[in-house]
Structures are given as structure tokens and as C-alpha cells.
Coordinates of N, CA and C in Angstrom, one line a residue:
X1 N -10.7 14.8 -109.7 CA -11.2 14.3 -109.4 C -11.1 12.4 -108.3
X2 N -11.3 11.9 -108.6 CA -10.9 10.6 -108.0 C -10.1 11.0 -107.1
X3 N -8.3 12.2 -107.7 CA -7.4 11.7 -106.5 C -8.3 12.9 -105.4
X4 N -9.0 13.4 -105.7 CA -9.7 14.0 -104.3 C -10.7 13.7 -103.6
X5 N -11.6 12.8 -104.3 CA -12.1 11.8 -103.3 C -11.2 10.3 -102.2
X6 N -10.2 10.3 -103.1 CA -9.7 9.2 -102.6 C -8.5 10.5 -101.7
X7 N -8.4 11.1 -101.9 CA -7.3 12.4 -100.9 C -8.6 12.0 -99.8
X8 N -10.0 12.8 -100.0 CA -10.8 12.8 -99.2 C -11.1 11.5 -98.4
X9 N -11.0 10.2 -99.0 CA -11.7 9.0 -98.3 C -10.1 9.1 -97.0
X10 N -9.3 9.3 -97.7 CA -8.0 8.9 -96.8 C -7.7 10.1 -95.4
X11 N -8.4 11.2 -95.9 CA -8.2 12.3 -95.0 C -9.2 12.1 -94.1
X12 N -10.5 11.2 -94.2 CA -11.6 10.9 -93.2 C -11.8 9.5 -92.6
X13 N -10.5 9.0 -92.9 CA -10.4 7.8 -92.7 C -9.1 8.1 -91.8
X14 N -8.2 9.1 -91.8 CA -7.1 9.7 -91.2 C -8.0 11.2 -89.8
X15 N -8.9 11.4 -90.7 CA -9.6 11.7 -89.1 C -10.4 10.9 -88.7
X16 N -11.4 10.3 -89.0 CA -11.6 8.8 -88.2 C -11.2 7.9 -87.2
X17 N -9.5 7.7 -87.9 CA -9.0 7.2 -86.9 C -8.7 8.4 -85.2
X18 N -8.0 9.8 -85.8 CA -8.0 10.6 -85.2 C -9.1 10.5 -84.2
X19 N -10.2 10.9 -84.4 CA -11.7 10.9 -83.5 C -11.5 9.6 -82.3
X20 N -11.6 8.4 -83.0 CA -11.6 7.0 -82.7 C -10.4 7.5 -81.5
X21 N -9.4 7.4 -82.0 CA -8.4 8.2 -81.1 C -8.5 8.8 -79.6
X22 N -9.0 10.0 -80.3 CA -9.6 11.1 -79.7 C -11.0 10.8 -78.4
X23 N -11.6 9.2 -78.9 CA -12.5 8.9 -78.1 C -11.9 8.0 -77.5
X24 N -11.0 7.0 -77.6 CA -10.3 6.4 -76.4 C -9.3 7.0 -75.6
X25 N -8.7 8.1 -76.3 CA -8.2 8.5 -75.1 C -9.4 9.8 -74.2
X26 N -10.2 10.3 -74.6 CA -10.6 10.8 -73.8 C -11.4 9.7 -72.6
X27 N -11.8 8.5 -73.4 CA -12.2 7.3 -72.4 C -11.0 6.9 -71.2
X28 N -10.1 7.2 -72.1 CA -8.7 7.0 -70.6 C -8.6 8.2 -70.4
X29 N -8.9 9.5 -70.5 CA -8.4 9.9 -70.0 C -9.5 10.5 -68.4
X30 N -11.0 10.2 -69.1 CA -11.6 9.7 -68.3 C -11.5 9.1 -67.3
X31 N -11.3 7.6 -67.5 CA -10.8 6.9 -66.9 C -10.1 7.7 -65.9
X32 N -8.9 7.7 -66.3 CA -7.9 8.2 -65.4 C -8.8 9.0 -64.5
X33 N -9.1 9.5 -64.5 CA -10.1 11.6 -64.1 C -10.8 10.6 -62.7
X34 N -11.7 9.3 -63.0 CA -12.4 8.7 -62.2 C -11.3 7.9 -61.2
X35 N -10.9 7.8 -61.3 CA -9.3 7.3 -60.9 C -9.2 8.5 -59.8
X36 N -8.9 9.5 -60.6 CA -7.9 10.4 -60.0 C -8.7 10.8 -58.7
X37 N -10.6 11.0 -58.6 CA -11.0 11.4 -58.0 C -11.7 10.5 -56.5
X38 N -11.7 9.6 -57.4 CA -11.4 7.9 -56.7 C -10.3 7.6 -55.3
X39 N -8.8 8.5 -56.4 CA -7.7 8.8 -55.4 C -8.0 10.1 -54.2
X40 N -8.8 11.1 -55.2 CA -8.8 12.0 -53.6 C -9.6 11.6 -52.7
X41 N -10.9 11.1 -52.8 CA -11.4 10.3 -51.8 C -11.0 10.0 -51.0
X42 N -10.3 9.0 -51.7 CA -9.6 8.0 -50.1 C -8.7 9.4 -49.6
X43 N -8.0 9.6 -50.7 CA -6.9 10.9 -49.4 C -8.0 11.3 -49.1
X44 N -9.1 12.6 -48.9 CA -9.4 13.1 -48.1 C -10.0 12.1 -47.0
X45 N -10.6 10.5 -47.1 CA -10.9 10.0 -46.1 C -9.3 9.2 -45.0
X46 N -8.9 9.4 -45.8 CA -7.8 9.1 -45.2 C -6.9 10.2 -44.1
X47 N -6.7 11.3 -45.1 CA -6.5 12.8 -44.1 C -7.4 13.0 -42.6
X48 N -9.5 12.4 -42.7 CA -9.9 12.5 -41.6 C -9.8 12.2 -40.3
X49 N -9.7 10.2 -41.2 CA -9.3 9.2 -40.4 C -8.5 9.9 -40.0
X50 N -6.9 10.3 -40.3 CA -5.6 10.5 -39.9 C -5.6 11.1 -38.7
X51 N -6.6 12.1 -38.9 CA -7.1 13.8 -37.7 C -8.2 13.0 -36.8
X52 N -8.6 12.0 -37.1 CA -9.3 11.6 -36.2 C -8.2 11.1 -35.2
X53 N -7.8 9.8 -36.0 CA -7.2 9.6 -35.3 C -5.5 10.4 -34.0
X54 N -5.5 11.0 -34.6 CA -4.6 12.3 -34.1 C -5.4 13.0 -33.4
X55 N -6.3 12.9 -32.4 CA -7.5 13.9 -32.4 C -7.4 12.5 -31.2
X56 N -7.3 11.2 -31.2 CA -8.1 10.3 -30.0 C -5.8 10.4 -29.8
X57 N -4.9 10.2 -30.5 CA -3.5 10.3 -29.6 C -3.9 10.9 -28.7
X58 N -4.1 12.3 -28.6 CA -3.8 13.4 -28.1 C -4.8 12.9 -26.9
X59 N -5.9 12.5 -26.8 CA -6.8 12.3 -26.0 C -6.3 11.1 -25.0
X60 N -5.4 10.2 -25.4 CA -5.0 9.2 -25.1 C -4.0 9.8 -24.1
X61 N -2.7 10.7 -24.8 CA -1.8 11.3 -24.0 C -2.7 11.8 -22.7
X62 N -3.8 12.8 -23.1 CA -3.9 13.6 -21.7 C -4.4 12.3 -20.7
X63 N -5.4 11.2 -21.3 CA -5.6 10.6 -19.7 C -4.1 9.7 -19.7
X64 N -3.4 9.4 -20.1 CA -2.2 8.7 -19.8 C -1.3 9.7 -18.7
X65 N -1.7 11.3 -19.2 CA -0.7 12.1 -18.2 C -1.5 11.9 -16.5
X66 N -3.3 11.7 -16.9 CA -3.7 12.1 -16.0 C -3.3 10.5 -15.0
X67 N -3.6 10.1 -15.3 CA -3.4 8.4 -14.8 C -1.2 8.6 -14.7
X68 N -1.0 9.0 -15.2 CA 1.2 9.8 -14.8 C 0.5 10.5 -13.4
X69 N 0.3 11.3 -13.4 CA -0.4 12.1 -12.2 C -1.6 11.2 -10.7
X70 N -2.4 10.3 -10.9 CA -2.5 9.6 -10.1 C -1.9 8.4 -9.8
X71 N -1.0 7.7 -10.6 CA 0.1 6.9 -10.3 C 1.1 7.5 -9.1
X72 N 1.7 8.8 -9.3 CA 3.1 9.6 -8.8 C 1.7 10.1 -7.2
X73 N 0.5 9.9 -7.7 CA 0.7 10.6 -6.1 C 0.2 8.9 -5.0
X74 N -0.3 8.1 -5.9 CA -0.7 6.8 -4.9 C 0.5 6.7 -4.8
X75 N 1.9 6.8 -5.6 CA 3.2 6.6 -5.0 C 3.7 7.3 -3.6
X76 N 2.9 8.1 -3.9 CA 3.4 9.3 -2.8 C 2.9 9.1 -1.7
X77 N 1.2 8.3 -1.5 CA 0.7 8.1 -0.9 C 1.1 7.1 0.1
X78 N 2.0 6.0 -1.2 CA 2.3 4.4 -0.5 C 4.2 5.3 0.1
X79 N 4.4 6.0 -0.2 CA 5.3 6.1 0.5 C 4.9 6.7 1.8
X80 N 4.0 7.8 1.9 CA 3.8 8.0 3.2 C 3.3 7.1 4.1
X81 N 2.2 6.2 3.7 CA 1.9 4.9 4.4 C 3.2 4.0 5.5
X82 N 4.1 4.1 4.4 CA 5.2 3.3 4.5 C 6.7 4.0 6.0
X83 N 6.1 5.2 5.8 CA 7.0 5.6 7.0 C 5.9 5.9 8.0
X84 N 4.9 6.1 7.7 CA 3.7 5.7 9.2 C 4.4 4.2 9.6
X85 N 3.8 2.7 8.3 CA 3.8 2.0 8.6 C 4.8 1.7 9.7
X86 N 6.5 2.4 9.7 CA 7.8 1.8 10.0 C 7.8 2.4 11.5
X87 N 6.9 4.0 11.4 CA 6.5 4.4 12.9 C 6.3 3.8 13.5
X88 N 4.7 3.1 13.2 CA 4.0 2.3 14.4 C 4.6 0.7 14.4
X89 N 5.7 0.2 13.8 CA 6.0 -0.6 14.3 C 7.1 -0.8 15.2
X90 N 8.2 0.6 15.0 CA 9.0 1.1 16.1 C 8.1 1.2 17.2
X91 N 7.6 1.8 17.1 CA 6.1 2.5 18.7 C 6.0 0.6 18.9
X92 N 5.4 0.4 17.9 CA 5.0 -1.0 18.9 C 6.2 -2.2 19.3
X93 N 7.3 -2.6 18.5 CA 8.7 -2.7 19.4 C 8.8 -2.4 20.5
X94 N 8.9 -0.8 20.8 CA 9.3 -0.5 21.9 C 8.5 -0.9 23.2
X95 N 6.6 -0.5 22.8 CA 5.7 -0.9 23.4 C 5.7 -2.7 24.2
X96 N 6.0 -3.0 22.9 CA 6.0 -4.7 23.6 C 7.9 -4.4 23.8
X97 N 8.9 -4.2 23.9 CA 9.7 -3.9 24.6 C 9.4 -3.3 26.1
X98 N 8.5 -2.5 26.1 CA 7.9 -2.1 27.7 C 7.0 -2.8 28.3
X99 N 6.2 -3.7 27.9 CA 5.4 -4.3 27.9 C 6.1 -5.4 29.2
X100 N 7.2 -6.2 28.4 CA 8.2 -7.2 28.6 C 9.1 -6.5 29.6
X101 N 9.8 -5.8 30.0 CA 10.2 -4.9 31.3 C 8.7 -4.6 32.2
X102 N 7.3 -4.4 32.1 CA 6.6 -4.6 32.4 C 5.9 -5.8 34.2
X103 N 6.0 -7.3 32.9 CA 6.1 -8.1 33.0 C 6.8 -8.5 34.3
X104 N 8.6 -8.2 33.7 CA 9.2 -8.7 34.0 C 9.3 -7.6 36.2
X105 N 8.8 -6.3 36.1 CA 8.5 -6.0 37.3 C 7.3 -6.7 38.0
X106 N 6.0 -6.7 37.0 CA 5.4 -7.8 37.7 C 5.3 -9.3 38.6
X107 N 6.6 -9.8 37.5 CA 7.4 -10.9 38.2 C 8.2 -10.9 39.2
X108 N 8.6 -9.5 39.6 CA 9.7 -9.4 40.7 C 8.3 -9.2 41.9
X109 N 7.1 -8.3 41.4 CA 6.5 -7.7 42.7 C 5.5 -9.4 42.7
X110 N 5.3 -10.4 42.2 CA 4.5 -11.0 42.7 C 5.6 -11.6 43.6
X111 N 7.0 -11.7 43.5 CA 8.0 -12.7 44.2 C 8.0 -11.8 45.7
X112 N 8.3 -11.1 45.4 CA 8.5 -9.9 46.6 C 7.4 -10.3 47.5
X113 N 6.2 -10.0 46.9 CA 4.3 -10.2 48.0 C 4.6 -11.7 48.4
X114 N 5.8 -12.4 47.4 CA 5.3 -13.8 48.2 C 6.2 -14.0 49.5
X115 N 7.1 -13.4 49.4 CA 8.6 -13.8 50.3 C 8.0 -12.8 51.6
X116 N 7.1 -11.5 51.1 CA 6.6 -10.7 52.2 C 5.2 -11.6 53.2
X117 N 4.7 -12.3 51.7 CA 3.6 -13.2 53.2 C 4.2 -13.9 54.0
X118 N 5.8 -14.6 52.8 CA 6.3 -15.4 54.2 C 6.6 -15.2 55.6
X119 N 7.4 -13.5 55.2 CA 7.6 -13.3 56.3 C 6.6 -12.9 57.2
X120 N 5.2 -12.4 56.9 CA 3.8 -12.4 57.5 C 4.1 -13.4 58.1
X121 N 3.7 -14.3 57.9 CA 3.9 -15.8 58.6 C 4.5 -16.2 59.3
X122 N 5.4 -16.3 58.9 CA 7.5 -16.3 60.2 C 6.8 -15.2 61.1
X123 N 7.0 -13.9 60.7 CA 6.8 -13.2 61.9 C 5.5 -13.3 62.8
X124 N 4.4 -14.1 62.2 CA 3.6 -14.7 63.1 C 3.9 -15.6 64.2
X125 N 4.7 -16.4 63.5 CA 5.2 -17.8 64.4 C 6.2 -17.0 65.2
X126 N 7.0 -15.9 65.0 CA 7.5 -15.7 65.8 C 7.2 -15.0 67.1
X127 N 6.3 -14.5 67.3 CA 5.8 -13.3 67.7 C 4.6 -15.0 69.0
X128 N 3.9 -15.7 68.5 CA 3.4 -17.2 68.9 C 4.6 -17.3 70.0
X129 N 5.7 -17.4 69.6 CA 6.6 -17.6 70.1 C 7.5 -16.9 71.1
X130 N 7.0 -15.5 71.1 CA 7.1 -14.9 71.5 C 7.1 -14.8 72.9
X131 N 5.1 -14.7 72.6 CA 4.0 -14.5 73.5 C 4.2 -16.1 73.8
X132 N 4.4 -16.6 74.1 CA 4.8 -17.9 74.5 C 6.1 -17.7 75.3
X133 N 6.8 -17.5 75.3 CA 8.3 -17.2 76.2 C 8.3 -16.4 77.4
X134 N 7.1 -15.2 76.7 CA 7.4 -13.8 77.2 C 6.3 -14.2 78.7
X135 N 5.0 -15.3 78.1 CA 4.4 -15.9 79.6 C 5.3 -16.8 80.1
X136 N 6.0 -18.1 79.4 CA 6.7 -18.6 80.6 C 7.6 -17.8 81.3
X137 N 7.8 -16.5 80.3 CA 9.1 -15.8 81.6 C 8.7 -15.3 82.7
X138 N 7.4 -14.8 82.6 CA 6.3 -14.5 83.6 C 5.8 -15.2 84.9
X139 N 5.7 -16.2 83.8 CA 5.3 -17.7 84.9 C 6.9 -18.2 85.8
X140 N 8.2 -18.1 85.3 CA 9.2 -18.4 86.1 C 8.9 -17.2 87.1
X141 N 8.9 -15.6 86.0 CA 9.2 -15.0 87.5 C 8.0 -15.2 88.6
X142 N 7.0 -15.2 88.6 CA 5.8 -15.3 89.7 C 6.4 -16.5 90.1
X143 N 6.6 -17.9 89.7 CA 7.1 -19.1 90.7 C 8.7 -18.7 91.9
X144 N 9.2 -17.9 90.6 CA 11.2 -17.6 91.3 C 10.1 -16.2 92.6
X145 N 9.1 -15.2 92.3 CA 8.9 -14.7 93.8 C 8.3 -15.4 94.5
X146 N 7.6 -16.3 93.6 CA 6.6 -17.6 95.2 C 8.3 -18.5 95.9
X147 N 8.7 -18.5 94.8 CA 10.1 -18.9 95.9 C 10.8 -18.1 96.9
X148 N 10.7 -17.1 96.3 CA 11.4 -16.4 97.4 C 11.1 -16.5 98.5
X149 N 9.7 -15.8 98.4 CA 8.3 -16.0 99.6 C 8.6 -17.0 100.3
X150 N 8.8 -17.9 99.6 CA 9.0 -19.6 100.6 C 10.2 -18.8 101.7
X151 N 11.1 -19.4 100.6 CA 12.1 -19.4 100.9 C 12.6 -18.5 102.3
X152 N 11.8 -17.1 102.5 CA 12.0 -16.3 103.5 C 11.4 -16.3 104.7
X153 N 10.0 -17.1 104.2 CA 9.1 -17.7 105.5 C 9.8 -19.1 106.0
X154 N 10.3 -19.6 105.5 CA 11.3 -20.4 106.1 C 12.9 -20.2 106.7
X155 N 13.3 -19.0 105.8 CA 14.3 -18.7 106.5 C 14.6 -17.6 108.1
X156 N 12.9 -17.0 108.0 CA 12.6 -16.0 109.3 C 12.2 -17.1 110.0

């Protein structure tokens, strides 16, 4: 009986040790299970954050495409404005050339007007001289007629 008791005690000790080992394993298992649950929660949070960031990235891509479109429009407008500027610059150059030609024509006209004024003044002076010579000629003709008349009187 003592052997049975000793065997019982020994079995109880083994069982007790095994129970403690099972309890320790259960605690370790629970701790690992808690860690696994926590890791699962973290993975879920990371997955949600990833989905959120992916959605934000899609939004940013859409905004980027929108900005690219606007930029292309601005570039097109810039090219059109550059063409318009070049065209206006060409017109400005042509107008400046025409204006210079008109200034030269005006200078020529002013010079001709001065010459015409000078010719008019000269013409007026020549007319006065002509009138004076004509008057002198008439006087001379009258004197000549008078001389002939007086000569004829003396000769007759």
C-alpha cells in the first residue's frame, strides 16, 4: 500500500507538474493569442490606413490630371498669345515703317510748300518788276509818240 501511495503521490506530482505545465502553456497560449489578436487589430488598422491612403492617392492623381489639363490649356493659351504678340509686333513694325514714310513725305511736302512760298514771293516780285517795266514801256511809248508829234510839227 505504501507503494501504491507512493505511486499515487508520484502520479499526483506528475499530474500536478503536468497541470502546471498545461496552465503555463495555457497562459503562454493566451498571451500569444492576445498578441495575435492585437497583431490582427494592427493589421486591420494598417489595411484601413492603406485603403485610405490609396483612395487619397487616387484623389491626388485625379487632381494632378486636372492640373495637367489646366496646364496644357495655359500652354495652348500661351502659344496663342505669343502668336498674337508676334503678329501685333509685326503690324507695329509695319506701322512704324509707314509712319516713317509719312514723316518723310510730310518733310518733302513742307519743303515743297516752302519752295512754293518762295516762288510765290519771287513771282510777286517779278510781277511788280513786270508792271514797273510795262509802265515804263508805256511811258516810253507815250514819250516816243510825243516826240514824233513834236518832230512832225517841226518838220511840217
